[in-house]
Each structure stands twice: as C-alpha cells, then as structure tokens.
Amino acid sequence: MNKQQINSFLSTYKLPLFIAGGILGYVIYKKITGVKTTETGESAKETIKSVETEVKEYTQKYKPSYPESSYPAIANAIYNSIRYSGLDDNYKDTFNELLKIKNPLDLAKVQKAYGARQRSKFGIPDGDPETLIPSVSKELRSEIIKNPFGKTKYEQINDVWAKRGIQVRL
C-alpha cells in the first residue's frame, strides 16, 4: 500500500477504528479493574447467609419502610438497570432505586431479595453471580468511564445512607 491508499483507508474508516479502539480500551479497563471487586460463588453464599442474619437482627431495631412485596421489586429494578455490563446500563434508575432505601433493615431486605445474580457483557455471562453491593458498586464506579461528571453518584448514595444510619458503603 502506498501513502495515498493508507490515507484514503484511514479517512474512510476513521470513525469505526476510533469506536473499535474505544471499546477495546473499555474492555481492557474492565478486565483490569473488575478483578478486584468480583466475588466468588462461595463468598456470595456467605454474604447471603449474613444478610439473612441481619434481617432478623434489624427487624428488632427498625421498622420496614415498605410492604414486604416492595423489596423484590426494588431488587429487580436495580438488577434490570445494571444486568448487562456495557452500553445498556441505566445508572439513573439504579441511583433512584438505591435512594429508596431508608434504613439498615430496608437495605438488608433488598439484599436478601437480590440474592446473587449473574450479569453479562454483550449477552455473555460475566464472572460469577454477585450480590447487590459488589454489583452496584462496580457498575456505578465504572460510570466514570462513560461520564466523567457522573463520578459522584455512588458518593451521593454513600452520603445519604450515612445520614440514614446505614453502615454499608458502595
């Protein structure tokens, strides 16, 4: 190929090459950072058991903010907004659903309803099933890549939860 053919090729395919490079960079970043926050299947089972204990403990200290049927609905809404690690995530819905949690009992009930769920990238299962906090934390922190100004969503949730007496942080 001579220089003119190379310039013609690059000018024709500049945008697709740029997009492919961005996707590749994103996938590499997710692989590098995702390893630190992924939970194994065994630790997910342990987390679920400890959440069940927390529900019993918090039931004595706190009053539920919603009817029992609301907690699975909140968990499902969160899962549906982050289930595909990629372009179809809806962090606004995740954020709004997490703000519905008003006390530690609410969080424990949502965690129990969420259980451990499998997420995917482009329709391919991505890692082991994860519980609520690791899934949400990973997703909201990865939004920085897509929107550098959205970095504060998980920090806002942590601040609101701290004011409500919730010890867990994303």
mmCIF file with all atom_site columns, C-alpha atoms in Angstrom:
data_model
loop_
_atom_site.group_PDB
_atom_site.id
_atom_site.type_symbol
_atom_site.label_atom_id
_atom_site.label_alt_id
_atom_site.label_comp_id
_atom_site.label_asym_id
_atom_site.label_entity_id
_atom_site.label_seq_id
_atom_site.pdbx_PDB_ins_code
_atom_site.Cartn_x
_atom_site.Cartn_y
_atom_site.Cartn_z
_atom_site.occupancy
_atom_site.B_iso_or_equiv
_atom_site.pdbx_formal_charge
_atom_site.auth_seq_id
_atom_site.auth_comp_id
_atom_site.auth_asym_id
_atom_site.auth_atom_id
_atom_site.pdbx_PDB_model_num
ATOM 1   C CA . MET A 1 1   ? 0.000   0.000   0.000  1.00 0.00 ? 1   MET A CA 1
ATOM 2   C CA . ASN A 1 2   ? 1.275   3.406   -0.820 1.00 0.00 ? 2   ASN A CA 1
ATOM 3   C CA . LYS A 1 3   ? 0.779   6.531   1.266  1.00 0.00 ? 3   LYS A CA 1
ATOM 4   C CA . GLN A 1 4   ? -2.261  7.691   -0.720 1.00 0.00 ? 4   GLN A CA 1
ATOM 5   C CA . GLN A 1 5   ? -4.048  4.354   -0.227 1.00 0.00 ? 5   GLN A CA 1
ATOM 6   C CA . ILE A 1 6   ? -3.303  4.424   3.510  1.00 0.00 ? 6   ILE A CA 1
ATOM 7   C CA . ASN A 1 7   ? -4.631  7.995   3.826  1.00 0.00 ? 7   ASN A CA 1
ATOM 8   C CA . SER A 1 8   ? -7.743  7.033   1.859  1.00 0.00 ? 8   SER A CA 1
ATOM 9   C CA . PHE A 1 9   ? -8.321  3.976   4.061  1.00 0.00 ? 9   PHE A CA 1
ATOM 10  C CA . LEU A 1 10  ? -7.866  5.973   7.279  1.00 0.00 ? 10  LEU A CA 1
ATOM 11  C CA . SER A 1 11  ? -10.147 8.791   6.166  1.00 0.00 ? 11  SER A CA 1
ATOM 12  C CA . THR A 1 12  ? -12.846 6.296   5.160  1.00 0.00 ? 12  THR A CA 1
ATOM 13  C CA . TYR A 1 13  ? -12.679 4.161   8.335  1.00 0.00 ? 13  TYR A CA 1
ATOM 14  C CA . LYS A 1 14  ? -11.643 6.777   10.914 1.00 0.00 ? 14  LYS A CA 1
ATOM 15  C CA . LEU A 1 15  ? -14.843 6.609   12.970 1.00 0.00 ? 15  LEU A CA 1
ATOM 16  C CA . PRO A 1 16  ? -15.170 2.792   13.046 1.00 0.00 ? 16  PRO A CA 1
ATOM 17  C CA . LEU A 1 17  ? -11.497 2.476   14.013 1.00 0.00 ? 17  LEU A CA 1
ATOM 18  C CA . PHE A 1 18  ? -11.954 5.065   16.746 1.00 0.00 ? 18  PHE A CA 1
ATOM 19  C CA . ILE A 1 19  ? -15.027 3.254   18.113 1.00 0.00 ? 19  ILE A CA 1
ATOM 20  C CA . ALA A 1 20  ? -13.296 -0.143  17.983 1.00 0.00 ? 20  ALA A CA 1
ATOM 21  C CA . GLY A 1 21  ? -10.300 1.309   19.833 1.00 0.00 ? 21  GLY A CA 1
ATOM 22  C CA . GLY A 1 22  ? -12.594 2.799   22.490 1.00 0.00 ? 22  GLY A CA 1
ATOM 23  C CA . ILE A 1 23  ? -14.426 -0.489  23.005 1.00 0.00 ? 23  ILE A CA 1
ATOM 24  C CA . LEU A 1 24  ? -11.145 -2.374  23.230 1.00 0.00 ? 24  LEU A CA 1
ATOM 25  C CA . GLY A 1 25  ? -9.822  0.136   25.779 1.00 0.00 ? 25  GLY A CA 1
ATOM 26  C CA . TYR A 1 26  ? -13.035 -0.152  27.797 1.00 0.00 ? 26  TYR A CA 1
ATOM 27  C CA . VAL A 1 27  ? -12.908 -3.967  27.832 1.00 0.00 ? 27  VAL A CA 1
ATOM 28  C CA . ILE A 1 28  ? -9.253  -3.930  28.913 1.00 0.00 ? 28  ILE A CA 1
ATOM 29  C CA . TYR A 1 29  ? -10.033 -1.433  31.673 1.00 0.00 ? 29  TYR A CA 1
ATOM 30  C CA . LYS A 1 30  ? -12.960 -3.550  32.919 1.00 0.00 ? 30  LYS A CA 1
ATOM 31  C CA . LYS A 1 31  ? -10.784 -6.668  32.937 1.00 0.00 ? 31  LYS A CA 1
ATOM 32  C CA . ILE A 1 32  ? -8.054  -4.924  34.931 1.00 0.00 ? 32  ILE A CA 1
ATOM 33  C CA . THR A 1 33  ? -10.327 -3.234  37.475 1.00 0.00 ? 33  THR A CA 1
ATOM 34  C CA . GLY A 1 34  ? -13.049 -5.866  37.612 1.00 0.00 ? 34  GLY A CA 1
ATOM 35  C CA . VAL A 1 35  ? -10.803 -8.493  39.147 1.00 0.00 ? 35  VAL A CA 1
ATOM 36  C CA . LYS A 1 36  ? -10.584 -6.551  42.421 1.00 0.00 ? 36  LYS A CA 1
ATOM 37  C CA . THR A 1 37  ? -14.328 -6.328  43.067 1.00 0.00 ? 37  THR A CA 1
ATOM 38  C CA . THR A 1 38  ? -15.580 -9.686  41.791 1.00 0.00 ? 38  THR A CA 1
ATOM 39  C CA . GLU A 1 39  ? -16.896 -12.005 44.439 1.00 0.00 ? 39  GLU A CA 1
ATOM 40  C CA . THR A 1 40  ? -16.541 -15.756 44.203 1.00 0.00 ? 40  THR A CA 1
ATOM 41  C CA . GLY A 1 41  ? -19.542 -18.034 44.382 1.00 0.00 ? 41  GLY A CA 1
ATOM 42  C CA . GLU A 1 42  ? -18.614 -19.100 47.922 1.00 0.00 ? 42  GLU A CA 1
ATOM 43  C CA . SER A 1 43  ? -18.311 -15.554 49.271 1.00 0.00 ? 43  SER A CA 1
ATOM 44  C CA . ALA A 1 44  ? -21.666 -14.703 47.660 1.00 0.00 ? 44  ALA A CA 1
ATOM 45  C CA . LYS A 1 45  ? -23.268 -17.593 49.578 1.00 0.00 ? 45  LYS A CA 1
ATOM 46  C CA . GLU A 1 46  ? -21.655 -16.371 52.800 1.00 0.00 ? 46  GLU A CA 1
ATOM 47  C CA . THR A 1 47  ? -22.911 -12.848 52.152 1.00 0.00 ? 47  THR A CA 1
ATOM 48  C CA . ILE A 1 48  ? -26.449 -14.118 51.612 1.00 0.00 ? 48  ILE A CA 1
ATOM 49  C CA . LYS A 1 49  ? -26.316 -16.022 54.920 1.00 0.00 ? 49  LYS A CA 1
ATOM 50  C CA . SER A 1 50  ? -25.054 -12.964 56.796 1.00 0.00 ? 50  SER A CA 1
ATOM 51  C CA . VAL A 1 51  ? -27.781 -10.810 55.207 1.00 0.00 ? 51  VAL A CA 1
ATOM 52  C CA . GLU A 1 52  ? -30.435 -13.240 56.441 1.00 0.00 ? 52  GLU A CA 1
ATOM 53  C CA . THR A 1 53  ? -28.992 -12.843 59.951 1.00 0.00 ? 53  THR A CA 1
ATOM 54  C CA . GLU A 1 54  ? -29.008 -9.050  59.557 1.00 0.00 ? 54  GLU A CA 1
ATOM 55  C CA . VAL A 1 55  ? -32.675 -9.079  58.546 1.00 0.00 ? 55  VAL A CA 1
ATOM 56  C CA . LYS A 1 56  ? -33.548 -10.904 61.788 1.00 0.00 ? 56  LYS A CA 1
ATOM 57  C CA . GLU A 1 57  ? -31.364 -8.558  63.841 1.00 0.00 ? 57  GLU A CA 1
ATOM 58  C CA . TYR A 1 58  ? -32.586 -5.333  62.216 1.00 0.00 ? 58  TYR A CA 1
ATOM 59  C CA . THR A 1 59  ? -36.250 -6.370  62.437 1.00 0.00 ? 59  THR A CA 1
ATOM 60  C CA . GLN A 1 60  ? -35.959 -5.840  66.200 1.00 0.00 ? 60  GLN A CA 1
ATOM 61  C CA . LYS A 1 61  ? -34.373 -2.375  65.830 1.00 0.00 ? 61  LYS A CA 1
ATOM 62  C CA . TYR A 1 62  ? -36.033 -0.846  62.742 1.00 0.00 ? 62  TYR A CA 1
ATOM 63  C CA . LYS A 1 63  ? -39.416 -0.656  61.127 1.00 0.00 ? 63  LYS A CA 1
ATOM 64  C CA . PRO A 1 64  ? -39.699 -1.574  57.419 1.00 0.00 ? 64  PRO A CA 1
ATOM 65  C CA . SER A 1 65  ? -40.360 1.445   55.183 1.00 0.00 ? 65  SER A CA 1
ATOM 66  C CA . TYR A 1 66  ? -42.324 -0.539  52.600 1.00 0.00 ? 66  TYR A CA 1
ATOM 67  C CA . PRO A 1 67  ? -44.606 -3.571  52.339 1.00 0.00 ? 67  PRO A CA 1
ATOM 68  C CA . GLU A 1 68  ? -42.794 -6.888  52.013 1.00 0.00 ? 68  GLU A CA 1
ATOM 69  C CA . SER A 1 69  ? -43.602 -7.115  48.291 1.00 0.00 ? 69  SER A CA 1
ATOM 70  C CA . SER A 1 70  ? -41.701 -3.887  47.540 1.00 0.00 ? 70  SER A CA 1
ATOM 71  C CA . TYR A 1 71  ? -38.248 -5.256  48.330 1.00 0.00 ? 71  TYR A CA 1
ATOM 72  C CA . PRO A 1 72  ? -38.137 -7.807  45.485 1.00 0.00 ? 72  PRO A CA 1
ATOM 73  C CA . ALA A 1 73  ? -39.446 -5.078  43.160 1.00 0.00 ? 73  ALA A CA 1
ATOM 74  C CA . ILE A 1 74  ? -36.608 -2.745  44.179 1.00 0.00 ? 74  ILE A CA 1
ATOM 75  C CA . ALA A 1 75  ? -34.049 -5.566  43.794 1.00 0.00 ? 75  ALA A CA 1
ATOM 76  C CA . ASN A 1 76  ? -35.404 -6.467  40.342 1.00 0.00 ? 76  ASN A CA 1
ATOM 77  C CA . ALA A 1 77  ? -35.373 -2.836  39.217 1.00 0.00 ? 77  ALA A CA 1
ATOM 78  C CA . ILE A 1 78  ? -31.732 -2.499  40.287 1.00 0.00 ? 78  ILE A CA 1
ATOM 79  C CA . TYR A 1 79  ? -30.768 -5.742  38.565 1.00 0.00 ? 79  TYR A CA 1
ATOM 80  C CA . ASN A 1 80  ? -32.580 -4.823  35.357 1.00 0.00 ? 80  ASN A CA 1
ATOM 81  C CA . SER A 1 81  ? -30.807 -1.471  35.253 1.00 0.00 ? 81  SER A CA 1
ATOM 82  C CA . ILE A 1 82  ? -27.298 -2.996  35.555 1.00 0.00 ? 82  ILE A CA 1
ATOM 83  C CA . ARG A 1 83  ? -27.690 -6.574  34.320 1.00 0.00 ? 83  ARG A CA 1
ATOM 84  C CA . TYR A 1 84  ? -25.740 -6.004  31.104 1.00 0.00 ? 84  TYR A CA 1
ATOM 85  C CA . SER A 1 85  ? -22.258 -4.721  31.801 1.00 0.00 ? 85  SER A CA 1
ATOM 86  C CA . GLY A 1 86  ? -21.961 -2.456  28.849 1.00 0.00 ? 86  GLY A CA 1
ATOM 87  C CA . LEU A 1 87  ? -23.901 0.011   26.810 1.00 0.00 ? 87  LEU A CA 1
ATOM 88  C CA . ASP A 1 88  ? -27.425 -0.710  28.065 1.00 0.00 ? 88  ASP A CA 1
ATOM 89  C CA . ASP A 1 89  ? -26.934 0.105   31.761 1.00 0.00 ? 89  ASP A CA 1
ATOM 90  C CA . ASN A 1 90  ? -29.259 2.675   33.306 1.00 0.00 ? 90  ASN A CA 1
ATOM 91  C CA . TYR A 1 91  ? -27.415 4.236   36.217 1.00 0.00 ? 91  TYR A CA 1
ATOM 92  C CA . LYS A 1 92  ? -30.153 6.816   36.820 1.00 0.00 ? 92  LYS A CA 1
ATOM 93  C CA . ASP A 1 93  ? -32.626 4.042   37.670 1.00 0.00 ? 93  ASP A CA 1
ATOM 94  C CA . THR A 1 94  ? -30.044 2.298   39.853 1.00 0.00 ? 94  THR A CA 1
ATOM 95  C CA . PHE A 1 95  ? -29.389 5.558   41.684 1.00 0.00 ? 95  PHE A CA 1
ATOM 96  C CA . ASN A 1 96  ? -33.102 6.268   42.212 1.00 0.00 ? 96  ASN A CA 1
ATOM 97  C CA . GLU A 1 97  ? -33.811 2.742   43.467 1.00 0.00 ? 97  GLU A CA 1
ATOM 98  C CA . LEU A 1 98  ? -30.899 2.885   45.934 1.00 0.00 ? 98  LEU A CA 1
ATOM 99  C CA . LEU A 1 99  ? -32.216 6.175   47.311 1.00 0.00 ? 99  LEU A CA 1
ATOM 100 C CA . LYS A 1 100 ? -35.461 4.385   48.244 1.00 0.00 ? 100 LYS A CA 1
ATOM 101 C CA . ILE A 1 101 ? -33.524 2.520   50.946 1.00 0.00 ? 101 ILE A CA 1
ATOM 102 C CA . LYS A 1 102 ? -34.292 4.389   54.173 1.00 0.00 ? 102 LYS A CA 1
ATOM 103 C CA . ASN A 1 103 ? -32.707 2.288   56.933 1.00 0.00 ? 103 ASN A CA 1
ATOM 104 C CA . PRO A 1 104 ? -30.474 -0.757  57.511 1.00 0.00 ? 104 PRO A CA 1
ATOM 105 C CA . LEU A 1 105 ? -33.491 -3.098  57.551 1.00 0.00 ? 105 LEU A CA 1
ATOM 106 C CA . ASP A 1 106 ? -34.558 -1.884  54.100 1.00 0.00 ? 106 ASP A CA 1
ATOM 107 C CA . LEU A 1 107 ? -31.057 -2.485  52.743 1.00 0.00 ? 107 LEU A CA 1
ATOM 108 C CA . ALA A 1 108 ? -30.890 -5.964  54.277 1.00 0.00 ? 108 ALA A CA 1
ATOM 109 C CA . LYS A 1 109 ? -34.295 -6.870  52.789 1.00 0.00 ? 109 LYS A CA 1
ATOM 110 C CA . VAL A 1 110 ? -33.293 -5.589  49.344 1.00 0.00 ? 110 VAL A CA 1
ATOM 111 C CA . GLN A 1 111 ? -30.010 -7.519  49.579 1.00 0.00 ? 111 GLN A CA 1
ATOM 112 C CA . LYS A 1 112 ? -31.904 -10.661 50.573 1.00 0.00 ? 112 LYS A CA 1
ATOM 113 C CA . ALA A 1 113 ? -34.337 -10.220 47.672 1.00 0.00 ? 113 ALA A CA 1
ATOM 114 C CA . TYR A 1 114 ? -31.456 -9.586  45.264 1.00 0.00 ? 114 TYR A CA 1
ATOM 115 C CA . GLY A 1 115 ? -29.536 -12.687 46.317 1.00 0.00 ? 115 GLY A CA 1
ATOM 116 C CA . ALA A 1 116 ? -26.691 -13.482 43.920 1.00 0.00 ? 116 ALA A CA 1
ATOM 117 C CA . ARG A 1 117 ? -27.374 -12.726 40.281 1.00 0.00 ? 117 ARG A CA 1
ATOM 118 C CA . GLN A 1 118 ? -25.488 -13.336 37.078 1.00 0.00 ? 118 GLN A CA 1
ATOM 119 C CA . ARG A 1 119 ? -24.682 -10.350 34.903 1.00 0.00 ? 119 ARG A CA 1
ATOM 120 C CA . SER A 1 120 ? -23.438 -10.382 31.334 1.00 0.00 ? 120 SER A CA 1
ATOM 121 C CA . LYS A 1 121 ? -21.457 -8.427  28.792 1.00 0.00 ? 121 LYS A CA 1
ATOM 122 C CA . PHE A 1 122 ? -22.975 -8.359  25.325 1.00 0.00 ? 122 PHE A CA 1
ATOM 123 C CA . GLY A 1 123 ? -25.127 -11.378 26.229 1.00 0.00 ? 123 GLY A CA 1
ATOM 124 C CA . ILE A 1 124 ? -22.191 -13.471 27.523 1.00 0.00 ? 124 ILE A CA 1
ATOM 125 C CA . PRO A 1 125 ? -22.141 -14.343 31.261 1.00 0.00 ? 125 PRO A CA 1
ATOM 126 C CA . ASP A 1 126 ? -19.584 -12.152 33.047 1.00 0.00 ? 126 ASP A CA 1
ATOM 127 C CA . GLY A 1 127 ? -17.902 -13.786 36.025 1.00 0.00 ? 127 GLY A CA 1
ATOM 128 C CA . ASP A 1 128 ? -19.616 -15.428 38.964 1.00 0.00 ? 128 ASP A CA 1
ATOM 129 C CA . PRO A 1 129 ? -23.020 -14.347 40.239 1.00 0.00 ? 129 PRO A CA 1
ATOM 130 C CA . GLU A 1 130 ? -22.672 -11.374 42.595 1.00 0.00 ? 130 GLU A CA 1
ATOM 131 C CA . THR A 1 131 ? -24.671 -9.970  45.459 1.00 0.00 ? 131 THR A CA 1
ATOM 132 C CA . LEU A 1 132 ? -26.144 -6.473  45.457 1.00 0.00 ? 132 LEU A CA 1
ATOM 133 C CA . ILE A 1 133 ? -23.348 -4.312  46.884 1.00 0.00 ? 133 ILE A CA 1
ATOM 134 C CA . PRO A 1 134 ? -20.445 -5.615  44.728 1.00 0.00 ? 134 PRO A CA 1
ATOM 135 C CA . SER A 1 135 ? -22.599 -5.478  41.577 1.00 0.00 ? 135 SER A CA 1
ATOM 136 C CA . VAL A 1 136 ? -23.844 -1.952  42.157 1.00 0.00 ? 136 VAL A CA 1
ATOM 137 C CA . SER A 1 137 ? -20.515 -0.655  43.414 1.00 0.00 ? 137 SER A CA 1
ATOM 138 C CA . LYS A 1 138 ? -18.685 -1.965  40.371 1.00 0.00 ? 138 LYS A CA 1
ATOM 139 C CA . GLU A 1 139 ? -21.256 -0.576  37.961 1.00 0.00 ? 139 GLU A CA 1
ATOM 140 C CA . LEU A 1 140 ? -21.621 2.886   39.484 1.00 0.00 ? 140 LEU A CA 1
ATOM 141 C CA . ARG A 1 141 ? -17.863 3.287   39.761 1.00 0.00 ? 141 ARG A CA 1
ATOM 142 C CA . SER A 1 142 ? -17.434 2.242   36.118 1.00 0.00 ? 142 SER A CA 1
ATOM 143 C CA . GLU A 1 143 ? -19.753 5.048   35.023 1.00 0.00 ? 143 GLU A CA 1
ATOM 144 C CA . ILE A 1 144 ? -16.750 7.364   35.355 1.00 0.00 ? 144 ILE A CA 1
ATOM 145 C CA . ILE A 1 145 ? -15.555 5.988   32.017 1.00 0.00 ? 145 ILE A CA 1
ATOM 146 C CA . LYS A 1 146 ? -18.776 6.945   30.249 1.00 0.00 ? 146 LYS A CA 1
ATOM 147 C CA . ASN A 1 147 ? -19.427 10.230  32.030 1.00 0.00 ? 147 ASN A CA 1
ATOM 148 C CA . PRO A 1 148 ? -16.616 11.885  33.964 1.00 0.00 ? 148 PRO A CA 1
ATOM 149 C CA . PHE A 1 149 ? -19.146 14.159  35.661 1.00 0.00 ? 149 PHE A CA 1
ATOM 150 C CA . GLY A 1 150 ? -21.200 11.205  36.963 1.00 0.00 ? 150 GLY A CA 1
ATOM 151 C CA . LYS A 1 151 ? -18.493 10.134  39.379 1.00 0.00 ? 151 LYS A CA 1
ATOM 152 C CA . THR A 1 152 ? -20.390 11.368  42.393 1.00 0.00 ? 152 THR A CA 1
ATOM 153 C CA . LYS A 1 153 ? -23.445 9.076   42.135 1.00 0.00 ? 153 LYS A CA 1
ATOM 154 C CA . TYR A 1 154 ? -22.002 6.411   44.432 1.00 0.00 ? 154 TYR A CA 1
ATOM 155 C CA . GLU A 1 155 ? -20.607 9.097   46.730 1.00 0.00 ? 155 GLU A CA 1
ATOM 156 C CA . GLN A 1 156 ? -24.050 10.718  46.955 1.00 0.00 ? 156 GLN A CA 1
ATOM 157 C CA . ILE A 1 157 ? -25.614 7.367   47.823 1.00 0.00 ? 157 ILE A CA 1
ATOM 158 C CA . ASN A 1 158 ? -22.953 6.767   50.476 1.00 0.00 ? 158 ASN A CA 1
ATOM 159 C CA . ASP A 1 159 ? -23.645 10.218  51.969 1.00 0.00 ? 159 ASP A CA 1
ATOM 160 C CA . VAL A 1 160 ? -27.411 9.685   52.039 1.00 0.00 ? 160 VAL A CA 1
ATOM 161 C CA . TRP A 1 161 ? -27.021 6.219   53.529 1.00 0.00 ? 161 TRP A CA 1
ATOM 162 C CA . ALA A 1 162 ? -24.644 7.553   56.217 1.00 0.00 ? 162 ALA A CA 1
ATOM 163 C CA . LYS A 1 163 ? -27.257 10.151  57.222 1.00 0.00 ? 163 LYS A CA 1
ATOM 164 C CA . ARG A 1 164 ? -29.849 7.372   57.444 1.00 0.00 ? 164 ARG A CA 1
ATOM 165 C CA . GLY A 1 165 ? -27.643 5.259   59.714 1.00 0.00 ? 165 GLY A CA 1
ATOM 166 C CA . ILE A 1 166 ? -26.717 2.676   57.082 1.00 0.00 ? 166 ILE A CA 1
ATOM 167 C CA . GLN A 1 167 ? -23.161 1.422   57.641 1.00 0.00 ? 167 GLN A CA 1
ATOM 168 C CA . VAL A 1 168 ? -22.654 -0.206  54.211 1.00 0.00 ? 168 VAL A CA 1
ATOM 169 C CA . ARG A 1 169 ? -20.750 1.789   51.565 1.00 0.00 ? 169 ARG A CA 1
ATOM 170 C CA . LEU A 1 170 ? -20.542 1.267   47.831 1.00 0.00 ? 170 LEU A CA 1
#
